[in-house]
Amino acid sequence: MPEMLDFDQVTAGYGNAVVLDRLCFSIAQGQSLAVLGRNGVGKTTLLETLMGNTRVMSGTIRWRGDDITRRPAHLRVRAGLGWVPQEREVFPSLTVEENLTVVARPGPWNLDRVYDFFPRLRERRANYGNQLSGGEQQMLAIGRALMTNPALLLLDEPMEGLAPIIVEELARSIRRLCESEGLASIVVEQHPVLALEMTHQAIVLERGTVVHSGPSADLAADVALLDRLLGVGIEEFAS
Ligand SMILES: Nc1ncnc2c1ncn2[C@@H]1O[C@H](COP(=O)(O)OP(=O)(O)O)[C@@H](O)[C@H]1O
Ligand SMILES: [Mg+2]
């Protein structure tokens, strides 16, 4: 079976600046991938490149067997890529419901299903984007991506800046999307513990290239390796 997504020696960046350097990774149908690495290594740029928002200098991106390296960004959403941006980018002057319906595309996910999945959004349906808490904004950003009926969900530091109780709830929701709904996902995270718990495979980036690749569970179990790759102290695991 061909991979769902394949990055083959992708070199990309902004203008003349190279950020991703011959990047290689792939995702199988329905699998989830953690993309880990310190600040500034190119995690967001990887997602931006997948969405068609950077300059690709060389290499090939394949989506379900098709070469999409030069495909315009709006056609990538149509092809099944659902992006949840790092800044969430909720429309502040639209209501929750308008934020959701404005991007809707036909498929199994509709307003009712998104509200069933995030009951909090149903309660807040008439509130404006700028009246939401950080956790609610993140639910809305994910709900909006679901309304486009993606096959692959791209999450850029979904837990950033959220209270621990909200982080736990969101982590459960995201895991449920993969396990029960069969969605594939890329979860970009600086903090590896949760990301490794919610994914099948993991890659670690350094300066735009992959320095480790393997099952998430194996990496989570190897504290010495995690410490070497990411500077994660043992104490983070003791709690
Ligand atoms: N729009 C941009 N134009 C130019 N350089 C950028 C842009 N966005 C990010 N960069 C640079 O690309 C590198 C990787 O950034 P980024 O992908 O945001 O890293 P991460 O998400 O891992 O923190 C950084 O050196 C950053 O300064
Ligand atoms: Mg980033």
Short mmCIF file of N, CA and C and ligand atoms in Angstrom, two decimals, residues 14 17 19 37-46 86 156-157 188 190 205, ligand 1:
data_model
loop_
_atom_site.label_atom_id
_atom_site.label_comp_id
_atom_site.label_asym_id
_atom_site.label_seq_id
_atom_site.Cartn_x
_atom_site.Cartn_y
_atom_site.Cartn_z
N TYR A 14 12.00 30.23 2.78
CA TYR A 14 11.37 31.50 2.47
C TYR A 14 12.37 32.33 1.67
N ALA A 17 16.23 31.75 1.79
CA ALA A 17 16.62 31.08 3.04
C ALA A 17 16.10 29.65 3.07
N VAL A 19 15.15 26.46 5.04
CA VAL A 19 14.78 26.07 6.41
C VAL A 19 14.71 24.53 6.52
N GLY A 37 10.95 18.85 18.24
CA GLY A 37 12.19 19.59 18.03
C GLY A 37 12.14 20.92 18.74
N ARG A 38 13.31 21.43 19.03
CA ARG A 38 13.38 22.70 19.77
C ARG A 38 12.82 23.84 18.93
N ASN A 39 12.65 24.97 19.58
CA ASN A 39 12.16 26.18 18.93
C ASN A 39 13.03 26.54 17.72
N GLY A 40 12.40 26.82 16.59
CA GLY A 40 13.12 27.32 15.43
C GLY A 40 13.75 26.27 14.53
N VAL A 41 13.47 24.98 14.76
CA VAL A 41 14.10 23.93 13.92
C VAL A 41 13.37 23.70 12.60
N GLY A 42 12.15 24.27 12.46
CA GLY A 42 11.44 24.13 11.19
C GLY A 42 10.14 23.35 11.25
N LYS A 43 9.58 23.17 12.45
CA LYS A 43 8.36 22.37 12.58
C LYS A 43 7.18 23.05 11.87
N THR A 44 7.00 24.34 12.17
CA THR A 44 5.90 25.07 11.51
C THR A 44 6.15 25.15 10.01
N THR A 45 7.41 25.34 9.63
CA THR A 45 7.73 25.40 8.20
C THR A 45 7.40 24.10 7.49
N LEU A 46 7.55 22.97 8.18
CA LEU A 46 7.15 21.68 7.59
C LEU A 46 5.66 21.71 7.25
N GLN A 86 -0.88 27.53 14.20
CA GLN A 86 -0.32 27.76 15.54
C GLN A 86 -1.01 28.92 16.24
N ASP A 156 -0.57 22.42 14.96
CA ASP A 156 0.68 23.09 15.29
C ASP A 156 0.65 23.58 16.73
N GLU A 157 1.33 22.86 17.61
CA GLU A 157 1.39 23.18 19.05
C GLU A 157 0.00 23.46 19.63
N VAL A 188 2.53 18.72 15.86
CA VAL A 188 3.78 19.43 16.11
C VAL A 188 3.80 19.85 17.57
N GLN A 190 6.59 21.12 20.97
CA GLN A 190 7.90 21.29 21.60
C GLN A 190 8.02 20.37 22.81
N LEU A 205 13.27 16.86 14.64
CA LEU A 205 14.00 17.72 13.71
C LEU A 205 15.10 18.48 14.42
N1 LIG B 1 7.85 33.71 7.10
C1 LIG B 1 9.15 33.51 7.33
N2 LIG B 1 10.11 34.16 6.61
C2 LIG B 1 11.41 33.94 6.83
N3 LIG B 1 11.90 33.07 7.75
C3 LIG B 1 11.02 32.39 8.49
C4 LIG B 1 9.60 32.57 8.33
N4 LIG B 1 8.97 31.76 9.21
C5 LIG B 1 9.94 31.11 9.88
N5 LIG B 1 11.17 31.49 9.45
C6 LIG B 1 12.45 30.97 9.95
O1 LIG B 1 12.49 29.57 9.74
C7 LIG B 1 13.12 28.91 10.83
C8 LIG B 1 12.20 27.83 11.36
O2 LIG B 1 11.05 28.43 11.90
P1 LIG B 1 9.75 27.59 12.30
O3 LIG B 1 9.42 26.66 11.20
O4 LIG B 1 8.72 28.56 12.72
O5 LIG B 1 10.31 26.76 13.55
P2 LIG B 1 9.53 25.99 14.72
O6 LIG B 1 8.08 25.91 14.34
O7 LIG B 1 10.20 24.66 14.81
O8 LIG B 1 9.73 26.78 15.96
C9 LIG B 1 13.46 29.98 11.85
O9 LIG B 1 14.82 30.29 11.68
C10 LIG B 1 12.60 31.14 11.45
O10 LIG B 1 13.21 32.36 11.76
#
